[in-house]
mmCIF file of C-alpha atoms in Angstrom:
data_model
loop_
_atom_site.group_PDB
_atom_site.id
_atom_site.type_symbol
_atom_site.label_atom_id
_atom_site.label_comp_id
_atom_site.label_asym_id
_atom_site.label_seq_id
_atom_site.Cartn_x
_atom_site.Cartn_y
_atom_site.Cartn_z
ATOM 1 C CA UNK A 1 111.558 68.270 93.088
ATOM 2 C CA UNK A 2 111.354 68.883 96.821
ATOM 3 C CA UNK A 3 107.856 69.469 98.145
ATOM 4 C CA UNK A 4 106.695 70.481 101.568
ATOM 5 C CA UNK A 5 104.724 68.156 103.771
ATOM 6 C CA UNK A 6 101.788 70.561 103.673
ATOM 7 C CA UNK A 7 101.235 70.379 99.901
ATOM 8 C CA UNK A 8 97.836 68.641 100.017
ATOM 9 C CA UNK A 9 96.496 70.962 102.698
ATOM 10 C CA UNK A 10 97.896 73.988 100.889
ATOM 11 C CA UNK A 11 96.171 73.140 97.631
ATOM 12 C CA UNK A 12 92.874 72.637 99.476
ATOM 13 C CA UNK A 13 93.315 76.027 101.086
ATOM 14 C CA UNK A 14 93.989 77.617 97.698
ATOM 15 C CA UNK A 15 90.673 76.285 96.453
ATOM 16 C CA UNK A 16 88.872 77.506 99.574
ATOM 17 C CA UNK A 17 90.334 80.989 99.260
ATOM 18 C CA UNK A 18 89.479 81.112 95.565
ATOM 19 C CA UNK A 19 85.856 80.172 96.259
ATOM 20 C CA UNK A 20 85.647 82.813 98.983
ATOM 21 C CA UNK A 21 87.035 85.380 96.556
ATOM 22 C CA UNK A 22 84.667 84.393 93.766
ATOM 23 C CA UNK A 23 87.073 82.428 91.553
ATOM 24 C CA UNK A 24 86.578 78.899 90.292
ATOM 25 C CA UNK A 25 88.632 76.355 92.244
ATOM 26 C CA UNK A 26 90.006 74.894 89.015
ATOM 27 C CA UNK A 27 91.795 78.187 88.286
ATOM 28 C CA UNK A 28 93.437 78.418 91.689
ATOM 29 C CA UNK A 29 96.699 76.590 90.898
ATOM 30 C CA UNK A 30 98.456 78.361 88.004
ATOM 31 C CA UNK A 31 101.258 75.803 87.627
ATOM 32 C CA UNK A 32 101.094 72.052 87.052
ATOM 33 C CA UNK A 33 102.191 69.906 89.961
ATOM 34 C CA UNK A 34 105.277 68.758 88.048
ATOM 35 C CA UNK A 35 106.494 72.297 87.342
ATOM 36 C CA UNK A 36 110.191 72.768 88.157
ATOM 37 C CA UNK A 37 109.312 76.226 89.526
ATOM 38 C CA UNK A 38 107.199 76.483 92.667
ATOM 39 C CA UNK A 39 106.117 79.454 94.775
ATOM 40 C CA UNK A 40 105.587 79.221 98.543
ATOM 41 C CA UNK A 41 104.074 82.179 100.382
ATOM 42 C CA UNK A 42 105.725 82.142 103.798
ATOM 43 C CA UNK A 43 104.275 85.387 105.165
ATOM 44 C CA UNK A 44 101.470 87.533 103.759
ATOM 45 C CA UNK A 45 100.837 90.083 106.520
ATOM 46 C CA UNK A 46 101.186 93.825 106.025
ATOM 47 C CA UNK A 47 103.149 96.260 108.114
ATOM 48 C CA UNK A 48 105.255 95.725 111.239
ATOM 49 C CA UNK A 49 102.240 94.363 113.136
ATOM 50 C CA UNK A 50 102.438 90.853 114.652
ATOM 51 C CA UNK A 51 99.360 88.796 113.840
ATOM 52 C CA UNK A 52 98.185 85.306 114.702
ATOM 53 C CA UNK A 53 97.267 84.145 111.209
ATOM 54 C CA UNK A 54 99.722 85.989 108.975
ATOM 55 C CA UNK A 55 103.469 86.106 109.326
ATOM 56 C CA UNK A 56 105.387 89.113 108.004
ATOM 57 C CA UNK A 57 106.281 89.282 104.294
ATOM 58 C CA UNK A 58 108.469 86.506 102.898
ATOM 59 C CA UNK A 59 108.262 84.122 99.947
ATOM 60 C CA UNK A 60 110.178 81.169 98.571
ATOM 61 C CA UNK A 61 110.789 80.467 94.922
ATOM 62 C CA UNK A 62 111.897 76.844 94.540
ATOM 63 C CA UNK A 63 113.520 76.061 91.190
ATOM 64 C CA UNK A 64 114.663 72.521 90.421
ATOM 65 C CA UNK A 65 114.651 71.917 94.161
ATOM 66 C CA UNK A 66 116.809 74.965 95.004
ATOM 67 C CA UNK A 67 115.067 77.511 97.291
ATOM 68 C CA UNK A 68 115.489 81.282 96.897
ATOM 69 C CA UNK A 69 114.159 83.558 99.645
ATOM 70 C CA UNK A 70 112.503 86.874 98.826
ATOM 71 C CA UNK A 71 112.195 89.092 101.915
ATOM 72 C CA UNK A 72 112.594 87.928 105.493
ATOM 73 C CA UNK A 73 109.954 89.510 107.695
ATOM 74 C CA UNK A 74 109.519 88.473 111.316
ATOM 75 C CA UNK A 75 108.535 84.819 111.559
ATOM 76 C CA UNK A 76 110.337 83.708 108.402
ATOM 77 C CA UNK A 77 112.516 81.076 110.068
ATOM 78 C CA UNK A 78 109.492 79.434 111.709
ATOM 79 C CA UNK A 79 107.527 79.529 108.460
ATOM 80 C CA UNK A 80 110.447 77.824 106.699
ATOM 81 C CA UNK A 81 110.153 74.977 109.188
ATOM 82 C CA UNK A 82 106.443 74.632 108.407
ATOM 83 C CA UNK A 83 107.286 74.619 104.697
ATOM 84 C CA UNK A 84 109.840 71.840 105.154
ATOM 85 C CA UNK A 85 113.063 73.830 104.901
ATOM 86 C CA UNK A 86 115.848 74.863 107.271
ATOM 87 C CA UNK A 87 117.510 78.295 107.140
ATOM 88 C CA UNK A 88 120.775 76.628 106.068
ATOM 89 C CA UNK A 89 118.994 75.342 102.933
ATOM 90 C CA UNK A 90 118.720 78.947 101.716
ATOM 91 C CA UNK A 91 121.920 80.169 100.054
ATOM 92 C CA UNK A 92 120.461 83.164 98.164
ATOM 93 C CA UNK A 93 118.338 85.876 99.810
ATOM 94 C CA UNK A 94 116.761 88.920 98.133
ATOM 95 C CA UNK A 95 115.426 91.832 100.207
ATOM 96 C CA UNK A 96 113.081 94.264 98.447
ATOM 97 C CA UNK A 97 113.546 97.177 100.874
ATOM 98 C CA UNK A 98 114.647 97.916 104.400
ATOM 99 C CA UNK A 99 111.436 98.263 106.337
ATOM 100 C CA UNK A 100 111.503 95.931 109.316
ATOM 101 C CA UNK A 101 108.447 93.969 108.215
ATOM 102 C CA UNK A 102 110.580 92.818 105.266
ATOM 103 C CA UNK A 103 113.976 92.265 106.888
ATOM 104 C CA UNK A 104 113.432 91.647 110.625
ATOM 105 C CA UNK A 105 114.362 87.955 110.354
ATOM 106 C CA UNK A 106 117.487 88.546 108.280
ATOM 107 C CA UNK A 107 119.569 88.342 111.456
ATOM 108 C CA UNK A 108 117.770 85.150 112.480
ATOM 109 C CA UNK A 109 118.428 83.653 109.031
ATOM 110 C CA UNK A 110 122.147 84.430 109.405
ATOM 111 C CA UNK A 111 122.319 83.026 112.946
ATOM 112 C CA UNK A 112 120.384 79.827 112.252
ATOM 113 C CA UNK A 113 122.295 79.221 109.015
ATOM 114 C CA UNK A 114 125.554 79.385 110.970
ATOM 115 C CA UNK A 115 124.134 76.894 113.477
ATOM 116 C CA UNK A 116 122.828 74.664 110.689
ATOM 117 C CA UNK A 117 126.105 74.625 108.787
ATOM 118 C CA UNK A 118 127.896 73.646 111.990
ATOM 119 C CA UNK A 119 125.375 70.907 112.721
ATOM 120 C CA UNK A 120 125.901 69.523 109.235
ATOM 121 C CA UNK A 121 129.677 70.048 109.479
ATOM 122 C CA UNK A 122 129.612 72.120 106.306
ATOM 123 C CA UNK A 123 132.700 74.199 106.920
ATOM 124 C CA UNK A 124 133.215 74.457 103.163
ATOM 125 C CA UNK A 125 129.620 75.417 102.351
ATOM 126 C CA UNK A 126 129.419 78.316 99.898
ATOM 127 C CA UNK A 127 128.747 81.710 101.488
ATOM 128 C CA UNK A 128 125.132 82.847 101.690
ATOM 129 C CA UNK A 129 124.562 85.589 99.110
ATOM 130 C CA UNK A 130 122.325 88.419 100.321
ATOM 131 C CA UNK A 131 121.048 90.961 97.787
ATOM 132 C CA UNK A 132 119.179 94.140 98.568
ATOM 133 C CA UNK A 133 119.125 97.940 98.346
ATOM 134 C CA UNK A 134 121.942 100.089 99.705
ATOM 135 C CA UNK A 135 122.572 99.429 103.420
ATOM 136 C CA UNK A 136 122.189 95.671 102.955
ATOM 137 C CA UNK A 137 125.882 95.331 103.760
ATOM 138 C CA UNK A 138 125.412 97.435 106.884
ATOM 139 C CA UNK A 139 122.574 95.210 108.093
ATOM 140 C CA UNK A 140 124.489 91.995 107.404
ATOM 141 C CA UNK A 141 127.516 93.307 109.283
ATOM 142 C CA UNK A 142 125.284 94.329 112.197
ATOM 143 C CA UNK A 143 123.646 90.887 112.252
ATOM 144 C CA UNK A 144 127.026 89.152 112.358
ATOM 145 C CA UNK A 145 128.115 91.464 115.177
ATOM 146 C CA UNK A 146 124.924 90.615 117.070
ATOM 147 C CA UNK A 147 125.593 86.913 116.517
ATOM 148 C CA UNK A 148 129.170 87.253 117.786
ATOM 149 C CA UNK A 149 128.085 87.151 121.446
ATOM 150 C CA UNK A 150 126.310 83.805 121.058
ATOM 151 C CA UNK A 151 129.090 82.605 118.772
ATOM 152 C CA UNK A 152 131.666 83.268 121.499
ATOM 153 C CA UNK A 153 129.644 81.367 124.099
ATOM 154 C CA UNK A 154 128.781 78.409 121.874
ATOM 155 C CA UNK A 155 132.345 78.084 120.647
ATOM 156 C CA UNK A 156 133.688 77.968 124.207
ATOM 157 C CA UNK A 157 131.483 74.929 124.872
ATOM 158 C CA UNK A 158 131.636 73.006 121.562
ATOM 159 C CA UNK A 159 134.221 73.315 118.763
ATOM 160 C CA UNK A 160 132.551 75.349 115.982
ATOM 161 C CA UNK A 161 133.765 77.161 112.899
ATOM 162 C CA UNK A 162 133.119 80.896 112.883
ATOM 163 C CA UNK A 163 130.480 82.948 111.108
ATOM 164 C CA UNK A 164 132.935 85.407 109.580
ATOM 165 C CA UNK A 165 133.185 85.187 105.805
ATOM 166 C CA UNK A 166 130.104 82.997 105.455
ATOM 167 C CA UNK A 167 127.788 85.787 104.264
ATOM 168 C CA UNK A 168 128.299 88.082 101.291
ATOM 169 C CA UNK A 169 126.155 91.203 101.006
ATOM 170 C CA UNK A 170 125.421 92.856 97.663
ATOM 171 C CA UNK A 171 124.136 96.438 97.689
ATOM 172 C CA UNK A 172 122.013 96.928 94.571
ATOM 173 C CA UNK A 173 122.367 100.474 93.313
ATOM 174 C CA UNK A 174 120.707 100.401 89.889
ATOM 175 C CA UNK A 175 118.200 98.510 87.772
ATOM 176 C CA UNK A 176 119.196 95.451 85.773
ATOM 177 C CA UNK A 177 120.248 91.831 86.163
ATOM 178 C CA UNK A 178 121.553 91.332 89.708
ATOM 179 C CA UNK A 179 121.929 87.543 89.868
ATOM 180 C CA UNK A 180 122.097 84.544 87.578
ATOM 181 C CA UNK A 181 122.823 80.864 88.043
ATOM 182 C CA UNK A 182 121.845 77.598 86.345
ATOM 183 C CA UNK A 183 118.245 77.893 87.619
ATOM 184 C CA UNK A 184 117.243 81.530 87.432
ATOM 185 C CA UNK A 185 118.008 85.030 86.201
ATOM 186 C CA UNK A 186 116.998 87.827 88.582
ATOM 187 C CA UNK A 187 116.334 91.375 87.362
ATOM 188 C CA UNK A 188 115.737 94.306 89.712
ATOM 189 C CA UNK A 189 113.811 97.526 89.113
ATOM 190 C CA UNK A 190 113.464 100.402 91.560
ATOM 191 C CA UNK A 191 109.794 100.985 92.353
ATOM 192 C CA UNK A 192 107.894 103.864 93.942
ATOM 193 C CA UNK A 193 107.500 102.734 97.555
ATOM 194 C CA UNK A 194 109.822 105.422 98.912
ATOM 195 C CA UNK A 195 108.735 109.029 98.421
ATOM 196 C CA UNK A 196 111.640 110.609 100.250
ATOM 197 C CA UNK A 197 111.767 114.453 100.169
ATOM 198 C CA UNK A 198 114.793 116.014 98.489
ATOM 199 C CA UNK A 199 115.546 117.805 101.750
ATOM 200 C CA UNK A 200 115.915 114.511 103.650
ATOM 201 C CA UNK A 201 119.470 113.264 104.316
ATOM 202 C CA UNK A 202 118.641 109.834 102.836
ATOM 203 C CA UNK A 203 117.217 111.225 99.577
ATOM 204 C CA UNK A 204 118.622 109.159 96.711
ATOM 205 C CA UNK A 205 120.218 106.724 99.161
ATOM 206 C CA UNK A 206 117.447 104.428 100.354
ATOM 207 C CA UNK A 207 115.747 102.481 97.572
ATOM 208 C CA UNK A 208 112.988 99.893 97.171
ATOM 209 C CA UNK A 209 113.192 97.203 94.494
ATOM 210 C CA UNK A 210 110.925 94.779 92.694
ATOM 211 C CA UNK A 211 112.459 91.539 91.397
ATOM 212 C CA UNK A 212 111.727 89.393 88.356
ATOM 213 C CA UNK A 213 112.810 85.748 88.410
ATOM 214 C CA UNK A 214 112.996 84.046 85.003
ATOM 215 C CA UNK A 215 113.312 80.257 85.093
ATOM 216 C CA UNK A 216 113.062 77.538 82.452
ATOM 217 C CA UNK A 217 109.272 77.399 82.644
ATOM 218 C CA UNK A 218 107.973 80.480 84.476
ATOM 219 C CA UNK A 219 108.552 84.178 84.985
ATOM 220 C CA UNK A 220 107.646 85.359 88.479
ATOM 221 C CA UNK A 221 107.689 88.986 89.635
ATOM 222 C CA UNK A 222 107.835 89.891 93.326
ATOM 223 C CA UNK A 223 106.662 93.502 93.458
ATOM 224 C CA UNK A 224 107.543 94.094 97.103
ATOM 225 C CA UNK A 225 105.951 97.261 98.481
ATOM 226 C CA UNK A 226 105.279 99.904 95.857
ATOM 227 C CA UNK A 227 102.892 102.510 94.598
ATOM 228 C CA UNK A 228 101.952 102.717 90.908
ATOM 229 C CA UNK A 229 105.228 102.307 89.030
ATOM 230 C CA UNK A 230 106.080 102.437 85.335
ATOM 231 C CA UNK A 231 109.338 100.645 86.125
ATOM 232 C CA UNK A 232 107.431 97.756 87.716
ATOM 233 C CA UNK A 233 105.017 97.633 84.783
ATOM 234 C CA UNK A 234 107.973 97.254 82.420
ATOM 235 C CA UNK A 235 109.622 94.657 84.648
ATOM 236 C CA UNK A 236 106.435 92.567 84.776
ATOM 237 C CA UNK A 237 105.754 92.538 81.022
ATOM 238 C CA UNK A 238 104.420 89.123 80.014
ATOM 239 C CA UNK A 239 105.122 87.536 83.405
ATOM 240 C CA UNK A 240 103.363 84.321 84.306
ATOM 241 C CA UNK A 241 102.849 85.387 87.916
ATOM 242 C CA UNK A 242 102.834 88.779 89.641
ATOM 243 C CA UNK A 243 103.077 88.561 93.427
ATOM 244 C CA UNK A 244 102.007 91.963 94.656
ATOM 245 C CA UNK A 245 100.954 93.765 97.809
ATOM 246 C CA UNK A 246 97.392 95.033 98.198
ATOM 247 C CA UNK A 247 95.927 97.747 100.423
ATOM 248 C CA UNK A 248 92.306 98.559 101.179
ATOM 249 C CA UNK A 249 93.020 102.208 101.992
ATOM 250 C CA UNK A 250 89.803 103.046 103.849
ATOM 251 C CA UNK A 251 89.860 99.867 105.930
ATOM 252 C CA UNK A 252 93.548 100.336 106.681
ATOM 253 C CA UNK A 253 93.066 103.919 107.818
ATOM 254 C CA UNK A 254 90.089 102.881 109.945
ATOM 255 C CA UNK A 255 92.294 100.290 111.668
ATOM 256 C CA UNK A 256 95.063 102.873 112.114
ATOM 257 C CA UNK A 257 92.631 105.328 113.674
ATOM 258 C CA UNK A 258 91.349 102.709 116.085
ATOM 259 C CA UNK A 259 94.692 101.302 117.189
ATOM 260 C CA UNK A 260 97.190 104.177 116.988
ATOM 261 C CA UNK A 261 97.190 107.520 118.788
ATOM 262 C CA UNK A 262 98.129 109.835 115.917
ATOM 263 C CA UNK A 263 97.621 113.553 115.488
ATOM 264 C CA UNK A 264 95.639 114.824 112.464
ATOM 265 C CA UNK A 265 98.871 115.693 110.560
ATOM 266 C CA UNK A 266 100.250 112.224 111.304
ATOM 267 C CA UNK A 267 97.036 110.589 110.104
ATOM 268 C CA UNK A 268 97.159 112.672 106.922
ATOM 269 C CA UNK A 269 100.758 111.612 106.327
ATOM 270 C CA UNK A 270 99.832 107.970 106.933
ATOM 271 C CA UNK A 271 96.970 108.182 104.441
ATOM 272 C CA UNK A 272 99.247 109.791 101.855
ATOM 273 C CA UNK A 273 101.771 106.990 102.364
ATOM 274 C CA UNK A 274 99.092 104.308 101.999
ATOM 275 C CA UNK A 275 97.569 105.881 98.888
ATOM 276 C CA UNK A 276 100.796 106.804 97.088
ATOM 277 C CA UNK A 277 103.334 104.210 98.189
ATOM 278 C CA UNK A 278 101.164 101.082 98.234
ATOM 279 C CA UNK A 279 98.790 99.555 95.679
ATOM 280 C CA UNK A 280 94.999 99.501 95.809
ATOM 281 C CA UNK A 281 93.123 96.621 94.150
ATOM 282 C CA UNK A 282 92.134 98.795 91.195
ATOM 283 C CA UNK A 283 95.728 99.960 90.719
ATOM 284 C CA UNK A 284 96.870 96.336 90.748
ATOM 285 C CA UNK A 285 94.318 95.478 88.068
ATOM 286 C CA UNK A 286 95.542 98.314 85.868
ATOM 287 C CA UNK A 287 99.172 97.295 86.404
ATOM 288 C CA UNK A 288 98.500 93.622 85.623
ATOM 289 C CA UNK A 289 96.518 94.508 82.513
ATOM 290 C CA UNK A 290 99.142 96.923 81.204
ATOM 291 C CA UNK A 291 101.888 94.346 81.833
ATOM 292 C CA UNK A 292 99.878 91.473 80.288
ATOM 293 C CA UNK A 293 100.582 89.155 83.219
ATOM 294 C CA UNK A 294 98.686 85.884 83.464
ATOM 295 C CA UNK A 295 98.121 85.486 87.213
ATOM 296 C CA UNK A 296 98.067 87.900 90.152
ATOM 297 C CA UNK A 297 98.727 86.644 93.684
ATOM 298 C CA UNK A 298 97.942 89.152 96.422
ATOM 299 C CA UNK A 299 100.161 89.345 99.500
ATOM 300 C CA UNK A 300 101.181 91.927 102.140
ATOM 301 C CA UNK A 301 97.432 92.237 102.655
ATOM 302 C CA UNK A 302 96.379 95.430 104.422
ATOM 303 C CA UNK A 303 94.760 95.582 106.860
ATOM 304 C CA UNK A 304 94.691 91.752 106.816
ATOM 305 C CA UNK A 305 93.287 91.432 110.335
ATOM 306 C CA UNK A 306 92.920 88.010 111.934
ATOM 307 C CA UNK A 307 89.124 88.241 111.913
ATOM 308 C CA UNK A 308 88.855 88.776 108.143
ATOM 309 C CA UNK A 309 87.032 85.961 106.348
ATOM 310 C CA UNK A 310 86.079 87.428 102.962
ATOM 311 C CA UNK A 311 88.933 87.899 100.486
ATOM 312 C CA UNK A 312 86.660 89.499 97.891
ATOM 313 C CA UNK A 313 87.273 92.919 99.464
ATOM 314 C CA UNK A 314 90.762 92.662 97.926
ATOM 315 C CA UNK A 315 90.101 90.707 94.726
ATOM 316 C CA UNK A 316 86.861 92.201 93.364
ATOM 317 C CA UNK A 317 88.278 95.540 92.219
ATOM 318 C CA UNK A 318 91.322 93.838 90.698
ATOM 319 C CA UNK A 319 88.979 91.761 88.538
ATOM 320 C CA UNK A 320 87.092 94.853 87.361
ATOM 321 C CA UNK A 321 90.060 95.790 85.155
ATOM 322 C CA UNK A 322 92.051 92.520 84.926
ATOM 323 C CA UNK A 323 90.735 89.402 83.204
ATOM 324 C CA UNK A 324 93.390 86.952 84.383
ATOM 325 C CA UNK A 325 93.477 84.771 87.483
ATOM 326 C CA UNK A 326 93.473 86.590 90.842
ATOM 327 C CA UNK A 327 94.311 84.772 94.084
ATOM 328 C CA UNK A 328 94.264 86.209 97.601
ATOM 329 C CA UNK A 329 97.306 84.702 99.293
ATOM 330 C CA UNK A 330 97.480 83.055 102.695
ATOM 331 C CA UNK A 331 100.543 81.929 104.599
ATOM 332 C CA UNK A 332 102.050 78.628 103.381
ATOM 333 C CA UNK A 333 100.005 78.416 100.190
ATOM 334 C CA UNK A 334 101.925 76.960 97.241
ATOM 335 C CA UNK A 335 101.542 77.574 93.521
#
C-alpha cells in the first residue's frame, strides 16, 4: 500500500484534534494501519474563500494503492503533492456538485495530468474518467479548450502528444451505481444542497450528489454539501465512515456580516441557504444515528477561520445525538 510521507505527522495531528474536540486519542484512527482502504483529507475549508490553513474541499480514497479523487477545490493539485501524489496518478475523479469551491482545480488536474503523462511518456495511458452532475462534460470541454493555448505553445517547443481524447466526462443524471472496478463500487444519491425555484431556468438541471464507496474492507460515504436528506440517510446506512460538511450557522452568519456588504434581503437569503442547504452539528448527529454509521469525519468546516483553535464548537452537538466516533478534520489528515 502506498503511504504519504506525512503519515506519522498526520496521525499525531489526528490525536491532537481529537483531544481538542474532547475525544480520546485512541479512538481517533478508525482504520488499522494495514487497511487496504485509506482516506486522505486534502482540503477541508468551506466556501469559495481562500484561507491559509485550509484548502478548498477535496479528498482522496486510496484502495489497494489506487487513488480516487472526490472533489477538486482550489489548491487540490498542491495538496496532492503534499500527500505524495501527482495529478497524473489520479485516473478517476468524482465531483459532488458544481460550486467553484468543489471544482475550481478540475482544470488544473486536467492540465497537470496531460503534462505528467507526457513527462512519463504514457501516450497509451487510459483516459481520465471524470464523474459528476450534469454539466460535467461542459466543464471538461471548457478546461481542455483553456489548456489548448498552452498545449499549442508547449508542443511547438517540445514534441508532445495532445490532450484530446485523454479525458472522458460522465454526466450523472440519476441515483444508483455510477462506477465499479476491481477495487470499489461507487453509488450516487442526489442530496438536498440545491433548493432551486421551479421558476428558475436551471430547475431540475443542476444537481448535487453524495457518493458511497464500497471496498473490500470499508464503506465510506462522501456527503458533499447538503442539507438534511433522506436520500443521503439511505445511502449511508451502515457505513463505516461518513465524511460530511458541518456549519455553525450563527458563527458563519457573523463572519458573513463582518466581511461581506450584503443588503438585509441578501443576508436573509444567505441564512436560509446556510440553514437549509448545509448541515448543522445536531443535524449531522441525527443523520449519523439514523444511518447507523460508525465514524463521522467533519469537513467543509464553516466558518473554519484560520484563527480557530477549538474544534469542540463543531463536534459537541454531534455527540449529543450520536454515540460513535466524531473527528474534526484538518487538511492532510489520514484515516
